[in-house]
Coordinates of C-alpha atoms and ligand atoms in Angstrom, one line a residue:
X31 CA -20.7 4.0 -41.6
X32 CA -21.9 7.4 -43.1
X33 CA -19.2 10.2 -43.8
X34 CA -21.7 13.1 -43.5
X35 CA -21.9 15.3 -41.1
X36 CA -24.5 13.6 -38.3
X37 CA -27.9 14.6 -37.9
X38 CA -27.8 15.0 -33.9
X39 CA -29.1 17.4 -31.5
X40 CA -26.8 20.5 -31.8
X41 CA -24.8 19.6 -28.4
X42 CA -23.1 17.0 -30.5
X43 CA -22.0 19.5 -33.0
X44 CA -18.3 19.8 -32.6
X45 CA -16.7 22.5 -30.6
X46 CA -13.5 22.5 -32.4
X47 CA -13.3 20.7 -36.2
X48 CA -10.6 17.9 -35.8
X49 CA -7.9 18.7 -38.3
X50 CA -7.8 15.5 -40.8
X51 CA -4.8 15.6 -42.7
X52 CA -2.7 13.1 -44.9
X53 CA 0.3 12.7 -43.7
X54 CA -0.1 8.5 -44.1
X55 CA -2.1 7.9 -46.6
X56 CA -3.7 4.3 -45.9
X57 CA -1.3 2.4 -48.8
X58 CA 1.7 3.6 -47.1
X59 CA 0.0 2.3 -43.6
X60 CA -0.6 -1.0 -45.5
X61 CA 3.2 -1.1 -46.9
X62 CA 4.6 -0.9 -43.4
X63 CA 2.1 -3.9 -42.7
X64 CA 3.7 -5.8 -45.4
X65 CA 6.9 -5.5 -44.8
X66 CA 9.2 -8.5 -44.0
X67 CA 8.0 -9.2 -39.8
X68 CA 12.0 -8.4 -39.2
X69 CA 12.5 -5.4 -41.2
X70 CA 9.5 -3.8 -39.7
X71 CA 10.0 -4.5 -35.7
X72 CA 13.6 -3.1 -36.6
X73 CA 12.1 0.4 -38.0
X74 CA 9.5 0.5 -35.3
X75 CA 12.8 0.0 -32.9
X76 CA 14.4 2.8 -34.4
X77 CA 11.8 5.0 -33.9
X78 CA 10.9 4.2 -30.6
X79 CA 14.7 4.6 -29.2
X80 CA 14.6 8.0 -31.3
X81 CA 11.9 9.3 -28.9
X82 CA 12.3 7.0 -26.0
X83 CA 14.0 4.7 -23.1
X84 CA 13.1 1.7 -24.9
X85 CA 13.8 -0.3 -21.5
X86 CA 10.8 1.9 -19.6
X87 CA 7.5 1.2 -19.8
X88 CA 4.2 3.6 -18.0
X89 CA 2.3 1.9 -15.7
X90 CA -1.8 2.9 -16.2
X91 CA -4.6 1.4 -13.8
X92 CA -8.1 1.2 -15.0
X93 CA -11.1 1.3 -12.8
X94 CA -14.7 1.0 -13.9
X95 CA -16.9 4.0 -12.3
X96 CA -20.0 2.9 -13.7
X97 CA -20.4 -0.9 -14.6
X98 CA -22.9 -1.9 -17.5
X99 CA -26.6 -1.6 -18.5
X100 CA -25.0 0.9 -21.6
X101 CA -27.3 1.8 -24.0
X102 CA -25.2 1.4 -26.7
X103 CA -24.4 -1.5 -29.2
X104 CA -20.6 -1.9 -29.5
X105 CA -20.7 -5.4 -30.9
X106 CA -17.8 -6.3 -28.5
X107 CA -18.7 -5.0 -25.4
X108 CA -19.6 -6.8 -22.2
X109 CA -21.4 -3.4 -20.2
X110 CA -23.9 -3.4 -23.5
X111 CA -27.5 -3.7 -21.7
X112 CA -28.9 -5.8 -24.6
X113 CA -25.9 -8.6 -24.7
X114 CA -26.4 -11.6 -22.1
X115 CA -22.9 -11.7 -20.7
X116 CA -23.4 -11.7 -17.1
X117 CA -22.4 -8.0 -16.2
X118 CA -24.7 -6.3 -14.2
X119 CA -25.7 -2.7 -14.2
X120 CA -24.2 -1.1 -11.6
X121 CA -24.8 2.6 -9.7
X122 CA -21.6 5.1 -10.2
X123 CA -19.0 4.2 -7.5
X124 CA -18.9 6.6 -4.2
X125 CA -15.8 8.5 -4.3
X126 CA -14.2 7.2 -1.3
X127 CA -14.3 3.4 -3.6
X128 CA -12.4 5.4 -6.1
X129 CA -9.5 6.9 -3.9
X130 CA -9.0 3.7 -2.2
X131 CA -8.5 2.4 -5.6
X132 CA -6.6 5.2 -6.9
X133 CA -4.4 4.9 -4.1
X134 CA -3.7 1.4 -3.9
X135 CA -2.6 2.1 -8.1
X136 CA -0.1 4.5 -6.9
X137 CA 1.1 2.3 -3.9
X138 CA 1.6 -0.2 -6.5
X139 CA 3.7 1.5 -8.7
X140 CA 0.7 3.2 -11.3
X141 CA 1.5 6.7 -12.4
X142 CA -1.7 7.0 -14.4
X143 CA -5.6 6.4 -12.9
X144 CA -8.3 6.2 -15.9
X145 CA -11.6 6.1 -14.8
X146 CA -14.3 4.3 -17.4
X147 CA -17.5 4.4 -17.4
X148 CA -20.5 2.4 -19.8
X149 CA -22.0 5.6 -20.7
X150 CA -23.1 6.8 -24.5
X151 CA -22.6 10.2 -23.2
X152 CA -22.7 12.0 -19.4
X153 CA -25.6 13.6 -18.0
X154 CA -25.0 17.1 -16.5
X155 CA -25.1 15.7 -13.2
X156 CA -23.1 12.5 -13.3
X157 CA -20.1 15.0 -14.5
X158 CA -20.1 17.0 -11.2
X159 CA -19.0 13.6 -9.8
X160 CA -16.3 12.6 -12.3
X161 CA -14.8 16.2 -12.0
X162 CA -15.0 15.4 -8.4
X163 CA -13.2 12.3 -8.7
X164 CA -10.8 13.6 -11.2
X165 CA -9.7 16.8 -8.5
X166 CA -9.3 14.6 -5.6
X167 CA -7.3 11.7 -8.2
X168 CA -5.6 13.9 -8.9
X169 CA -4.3 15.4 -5.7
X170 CA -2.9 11.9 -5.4
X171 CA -0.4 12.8 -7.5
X172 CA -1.5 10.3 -10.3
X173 CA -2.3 11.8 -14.2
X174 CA -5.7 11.4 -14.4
X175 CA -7.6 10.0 -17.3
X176 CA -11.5 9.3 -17.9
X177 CA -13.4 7.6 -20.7
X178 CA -17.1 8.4 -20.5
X179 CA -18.6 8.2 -24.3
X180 CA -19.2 11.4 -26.4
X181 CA -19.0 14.6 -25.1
X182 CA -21.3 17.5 -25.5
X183 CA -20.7 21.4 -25.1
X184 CA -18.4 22.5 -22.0
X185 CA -18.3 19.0 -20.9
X186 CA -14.3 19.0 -22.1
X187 CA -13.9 22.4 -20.6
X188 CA -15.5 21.0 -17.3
X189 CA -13.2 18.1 -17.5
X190 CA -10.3 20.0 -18.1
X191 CA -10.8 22.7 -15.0
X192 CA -11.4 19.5 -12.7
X193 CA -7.6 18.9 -13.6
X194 CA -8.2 16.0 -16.1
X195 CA -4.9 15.5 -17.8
X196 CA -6.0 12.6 -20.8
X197 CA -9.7 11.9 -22.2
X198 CA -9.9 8.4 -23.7
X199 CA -12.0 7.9 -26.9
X200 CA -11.6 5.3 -29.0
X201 CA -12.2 5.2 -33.1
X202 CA -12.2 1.3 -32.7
X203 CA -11.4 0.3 -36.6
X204 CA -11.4 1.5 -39.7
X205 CA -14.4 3.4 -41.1
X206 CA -15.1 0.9 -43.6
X207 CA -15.6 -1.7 -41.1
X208 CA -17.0 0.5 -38.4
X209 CA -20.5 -0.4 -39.3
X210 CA -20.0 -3.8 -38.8
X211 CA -19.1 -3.4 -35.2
X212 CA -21.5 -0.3 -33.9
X213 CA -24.9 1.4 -35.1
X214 CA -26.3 3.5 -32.4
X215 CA -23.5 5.9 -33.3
X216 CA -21.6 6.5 -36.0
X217 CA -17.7 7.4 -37.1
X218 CA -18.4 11.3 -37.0
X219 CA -19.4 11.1 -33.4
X220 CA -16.4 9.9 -32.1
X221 CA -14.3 12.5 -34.3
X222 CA -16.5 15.1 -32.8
X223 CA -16.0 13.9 -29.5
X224 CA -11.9 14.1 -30.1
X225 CA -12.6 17.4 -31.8
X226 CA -14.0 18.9 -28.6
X227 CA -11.2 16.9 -26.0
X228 CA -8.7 18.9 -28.4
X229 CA -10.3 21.9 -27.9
X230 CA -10.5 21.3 -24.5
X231 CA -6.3 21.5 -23.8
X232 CA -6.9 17.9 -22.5
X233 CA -4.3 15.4 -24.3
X234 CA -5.7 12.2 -26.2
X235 CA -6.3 9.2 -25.7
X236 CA -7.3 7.2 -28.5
X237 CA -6.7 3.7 -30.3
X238 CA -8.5 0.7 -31.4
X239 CA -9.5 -2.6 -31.0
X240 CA -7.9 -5.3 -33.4
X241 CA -9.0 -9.1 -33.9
X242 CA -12.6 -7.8 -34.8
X243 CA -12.7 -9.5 -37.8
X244 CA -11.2 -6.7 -40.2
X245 CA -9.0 -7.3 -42.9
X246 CA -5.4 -5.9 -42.8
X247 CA -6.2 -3.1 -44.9
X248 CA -8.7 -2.1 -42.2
X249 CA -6.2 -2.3 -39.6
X250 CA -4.5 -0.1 -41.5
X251 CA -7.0 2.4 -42.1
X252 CA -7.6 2.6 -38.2
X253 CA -3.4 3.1 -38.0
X254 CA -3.8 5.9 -40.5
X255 CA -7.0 7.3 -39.1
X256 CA -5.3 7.9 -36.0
X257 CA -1.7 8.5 -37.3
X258 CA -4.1 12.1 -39.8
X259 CA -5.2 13.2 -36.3
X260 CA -3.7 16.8 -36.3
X261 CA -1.9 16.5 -33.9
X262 CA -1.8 12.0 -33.6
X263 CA -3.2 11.2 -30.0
X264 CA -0.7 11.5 -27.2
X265 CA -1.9 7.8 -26.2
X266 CA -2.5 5.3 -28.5
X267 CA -4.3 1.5 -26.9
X268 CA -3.9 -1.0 -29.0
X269 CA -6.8 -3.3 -27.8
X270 CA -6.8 -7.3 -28.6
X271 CA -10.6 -8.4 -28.7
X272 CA -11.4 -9.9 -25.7
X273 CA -14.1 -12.5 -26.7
X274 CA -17.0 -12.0 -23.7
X275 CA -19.5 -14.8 -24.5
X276 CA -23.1 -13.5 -25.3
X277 CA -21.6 -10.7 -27.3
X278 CA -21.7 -10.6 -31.2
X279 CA -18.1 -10.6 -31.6
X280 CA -17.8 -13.8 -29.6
X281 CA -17.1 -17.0 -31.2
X282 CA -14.4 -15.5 -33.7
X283 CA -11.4 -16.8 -35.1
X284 CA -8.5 -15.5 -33.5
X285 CA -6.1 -12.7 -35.1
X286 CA -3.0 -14.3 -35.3
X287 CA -0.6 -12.9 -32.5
X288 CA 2.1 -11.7 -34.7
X289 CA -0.3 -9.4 -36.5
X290 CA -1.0 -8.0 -33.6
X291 CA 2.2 -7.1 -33.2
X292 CA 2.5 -5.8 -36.6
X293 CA -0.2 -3.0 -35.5
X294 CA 2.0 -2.5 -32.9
X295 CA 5.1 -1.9 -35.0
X296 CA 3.2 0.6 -37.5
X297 CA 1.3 2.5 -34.9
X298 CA 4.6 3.2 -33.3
X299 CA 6.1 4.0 -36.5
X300 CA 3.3 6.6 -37.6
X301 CA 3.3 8.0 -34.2
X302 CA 6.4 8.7 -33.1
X303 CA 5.9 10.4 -29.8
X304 CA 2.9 8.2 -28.7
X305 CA 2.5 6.2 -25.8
X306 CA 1.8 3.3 -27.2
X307 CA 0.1 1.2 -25.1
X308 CA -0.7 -2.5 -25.0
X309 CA -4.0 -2.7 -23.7
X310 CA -6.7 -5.2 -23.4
X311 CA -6.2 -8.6 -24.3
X312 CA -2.6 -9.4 -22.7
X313 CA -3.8 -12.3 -20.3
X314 CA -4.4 -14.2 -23.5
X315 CA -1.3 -13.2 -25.0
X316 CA 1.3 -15.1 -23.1
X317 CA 5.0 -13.6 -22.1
X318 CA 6.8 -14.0 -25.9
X319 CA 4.0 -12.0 -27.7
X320 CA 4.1 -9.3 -25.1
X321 CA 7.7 -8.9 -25.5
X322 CA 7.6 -8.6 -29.1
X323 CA 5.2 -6.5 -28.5
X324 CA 7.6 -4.0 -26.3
X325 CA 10.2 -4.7 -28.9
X326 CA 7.9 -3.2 -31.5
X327 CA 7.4 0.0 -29.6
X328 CA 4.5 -0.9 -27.2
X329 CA 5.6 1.1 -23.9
X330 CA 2.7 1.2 -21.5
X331 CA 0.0 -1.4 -20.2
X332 CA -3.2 -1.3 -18.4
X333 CA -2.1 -2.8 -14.9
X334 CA -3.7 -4.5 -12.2
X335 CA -5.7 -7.5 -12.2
X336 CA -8.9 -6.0 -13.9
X337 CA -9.9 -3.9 -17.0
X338 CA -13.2 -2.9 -16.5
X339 CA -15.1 -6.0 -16.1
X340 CA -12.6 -8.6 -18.0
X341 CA -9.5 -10.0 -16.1
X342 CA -5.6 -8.7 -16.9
X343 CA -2.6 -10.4 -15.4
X344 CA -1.9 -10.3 -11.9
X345 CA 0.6 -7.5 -10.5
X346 CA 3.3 -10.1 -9.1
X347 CA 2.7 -11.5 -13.0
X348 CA 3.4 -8.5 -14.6
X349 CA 6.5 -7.3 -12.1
X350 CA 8.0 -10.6 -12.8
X351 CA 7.6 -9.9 -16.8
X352 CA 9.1 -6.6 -16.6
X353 CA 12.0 -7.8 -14.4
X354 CA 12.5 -10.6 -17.0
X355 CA 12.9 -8.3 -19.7
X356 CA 15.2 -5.8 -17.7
X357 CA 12.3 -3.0 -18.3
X358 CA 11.8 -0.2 -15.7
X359 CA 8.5 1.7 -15.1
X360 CA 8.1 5.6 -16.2
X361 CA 8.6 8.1 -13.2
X362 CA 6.7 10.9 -13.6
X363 CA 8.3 12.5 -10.9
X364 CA 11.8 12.3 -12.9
X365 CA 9.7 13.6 -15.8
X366 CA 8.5 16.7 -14.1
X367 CA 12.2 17.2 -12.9
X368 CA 13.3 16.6 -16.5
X369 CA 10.5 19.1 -18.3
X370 CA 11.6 22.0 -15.9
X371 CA 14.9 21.5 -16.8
X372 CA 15.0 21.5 -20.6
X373 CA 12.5 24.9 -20.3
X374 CA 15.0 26.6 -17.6
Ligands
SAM99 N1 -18.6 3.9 -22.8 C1 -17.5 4.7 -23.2 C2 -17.2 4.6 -24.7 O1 -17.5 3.6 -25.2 O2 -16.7 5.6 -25.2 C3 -16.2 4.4 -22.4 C4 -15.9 2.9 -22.0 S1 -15.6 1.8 -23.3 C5 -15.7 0.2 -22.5 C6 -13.9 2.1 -23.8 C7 -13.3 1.2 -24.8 O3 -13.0 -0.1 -24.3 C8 -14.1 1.0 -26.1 O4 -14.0 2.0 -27.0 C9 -13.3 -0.2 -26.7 O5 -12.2 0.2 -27.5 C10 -12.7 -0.9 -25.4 N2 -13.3 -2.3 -25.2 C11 -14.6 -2.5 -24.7 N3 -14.8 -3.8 -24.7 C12 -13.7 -4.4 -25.2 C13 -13.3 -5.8 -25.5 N4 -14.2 -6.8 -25.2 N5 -12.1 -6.1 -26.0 C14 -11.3 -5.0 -26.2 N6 -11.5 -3.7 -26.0 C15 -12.8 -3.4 -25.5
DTB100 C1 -9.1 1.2 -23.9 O1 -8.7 1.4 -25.0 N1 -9.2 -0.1 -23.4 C2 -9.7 -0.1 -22.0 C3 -9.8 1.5 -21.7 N2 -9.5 2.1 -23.0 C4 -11.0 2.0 -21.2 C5 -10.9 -0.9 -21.8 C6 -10.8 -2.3 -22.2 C7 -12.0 -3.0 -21.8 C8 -12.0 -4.5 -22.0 C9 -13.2 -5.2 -21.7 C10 -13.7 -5.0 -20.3 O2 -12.9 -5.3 -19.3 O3 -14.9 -4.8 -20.1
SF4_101 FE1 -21.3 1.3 -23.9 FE2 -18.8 2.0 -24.2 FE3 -19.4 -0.6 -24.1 FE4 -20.1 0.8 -26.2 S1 -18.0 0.4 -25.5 S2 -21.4 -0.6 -25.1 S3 -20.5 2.8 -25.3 S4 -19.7 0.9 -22.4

């Protein structure tokens, strides 16, 4: 991966330079890592119950707007045109598709909507119908989020006057092992990208994808590369490789569940205030590694039985999990209740 400033057409310069500071340098990243598995899921506790209900957990539903034929080279992605995996390209949804999924989300207990689709970047006019979908999502009474690939000039400012509250963008790993995972675009982009949601007033979204093959300094350099955002993202997925035969990254050896967890642990650690959320990967994960997971700070899932083109666990599956635990789901409408009254 390159560290200079990229050579694209001047839309892709940013709007706003992210602020890159070192408040975790990686080897302090890499000591929480190494830390006895107990000592650390009992600082990451104390942390999360310093900033939240560690019992409640936000509910987010992910729909894909625009399925495959992507352009780009992700090396774990199913919607990647040049990959055999079986996903077809599809034409954006209509928006009545997307409120009758939007509203079946809330009617199942969702408070947040993100639309996703396998786009490098939006054309001018596929954004007048994602601001669309966002305005009338958001009339639902759902937060909205959308992940669409890089953005260029005014895009986030478009976004953001639609009513978009969150703009996912992932750094996906470390830089050092970024290269080995993507080539059509590089690190830079995706801070640019971030640099311009920022600058926007929409909040972040952004997190990783572990199991990829990286080391555990790696992981940690994606925890710390996230954790030197200035401010850290509001969101934070942490993303278990879902192996999609005919993909690059298929065919791996599995991370070992209880590092997952570890990146858990750290990123809630570094990033107090995050969601963090336990994103794809959680059918293969079984019940016990999802609870650690919640024990080590994770408090919001993607739910409902899809991702974007992979499976997730059932509703009644997930229900019965949190009812297991004793967890509860976030209210946004108590929140709203709550905000006005610490301002008044
Ligand atoms: N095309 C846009 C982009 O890449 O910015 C938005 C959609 S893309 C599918 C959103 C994110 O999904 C990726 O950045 C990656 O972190 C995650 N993702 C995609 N395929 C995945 C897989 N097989 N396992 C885990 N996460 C995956
Ligand atoms: C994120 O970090 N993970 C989600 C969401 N943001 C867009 C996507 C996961 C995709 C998993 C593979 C698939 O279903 O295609
Ligand atoms: Fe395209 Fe996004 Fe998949 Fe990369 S992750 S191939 S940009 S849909």
């Amino acid at each position: 991966m390159s560290s200079q400033p990229s050579s694209q057409p001047i839309a892709f310069q940013p709007a706003v330079e992210p602020v890159i500071a070192t408040t975790w340098p990686v080897a302090e990243v890499l000591a929480l890592f190494n830390l006895p598995f107990n000592d650390l899921l009992f600082r990451a506790q104390q942390v999360h119950r310093q900033h939240f209900d560690a019992t409640e957990v936000e509910l987010a539903t992910l729909l894909s707007i625009k399925t495959g034929g992507c352009p780009e080279d992700c090396g774990y992605c199913p919607q990647a045109a040049r990959y055999d995996t079986g996903v077809t390209a599809q034409k954006i949804l209509p928006l009545a598709t997307v409120l009758e999924a939007a509203r079946e989300a809330k009617a199942h207990g969702a408070t947040r909507f993100c639309m996703g689709a396998a786009w490098r970047e939006p054309k001018d006019r596929d954004l007048e119908q994602v601001e669309e979908m966002v305005r009338e999502v958001k009339a639902l009474g759902l937060e909205t989020c959308a992940t669409l690939g890089m953005l260029g000039v005014g895009q986030a400012e478009r976004l953001k006057d639609a009513g978009l509250d969150y703009y996912n963008h992932n750094l996906d790993t470390a830089p050092e092992f970024y290269a080995n995972v993507i080539s059509t675009r590089d690190y830079q982009h995706r801070l640019d990208t971030l640099g311009r949601v920022r600058g926007a007033g929409i909040k972040v979204c952004c997190g990783g994808i572990v199991g990829m093959g990286e080391s555990r300094l790696q992981r940690a350099g994606l925890v710390a590369q996230l954790a030197n955002l200035d401010p850290y993202p509001e969101s934070v997925p942490v993303n278990h490789l879902v192996q999609v035969e005919g993909t690059p990254l298929h065919g791996l050896d599995p991370l070992d569940p209880l590092e997952f967890v570890r990146t858990v642990a750290v990123a809630r650690i570094t990033m107090p205030k995050a969601r963090v959320r336990l994103s794809a990967g959680r059918r293969q994960m079984g019940e016990a590694v999802q609870a650690l997971c919640f024990l080590a700070g994770a408090n919001s899932i993607f739910y409902g039985d899809k991702l974007l083109t992979t499976g997730n666990p059932e509703v009644d599956e997930d229900q019965a999990l949190l009812a297991k635990l004793g967890m509860h789901t976030r209210n946004t409408a108590i929140d709203a209740r709550c905000d006005v009254t610490e301002e008044s």
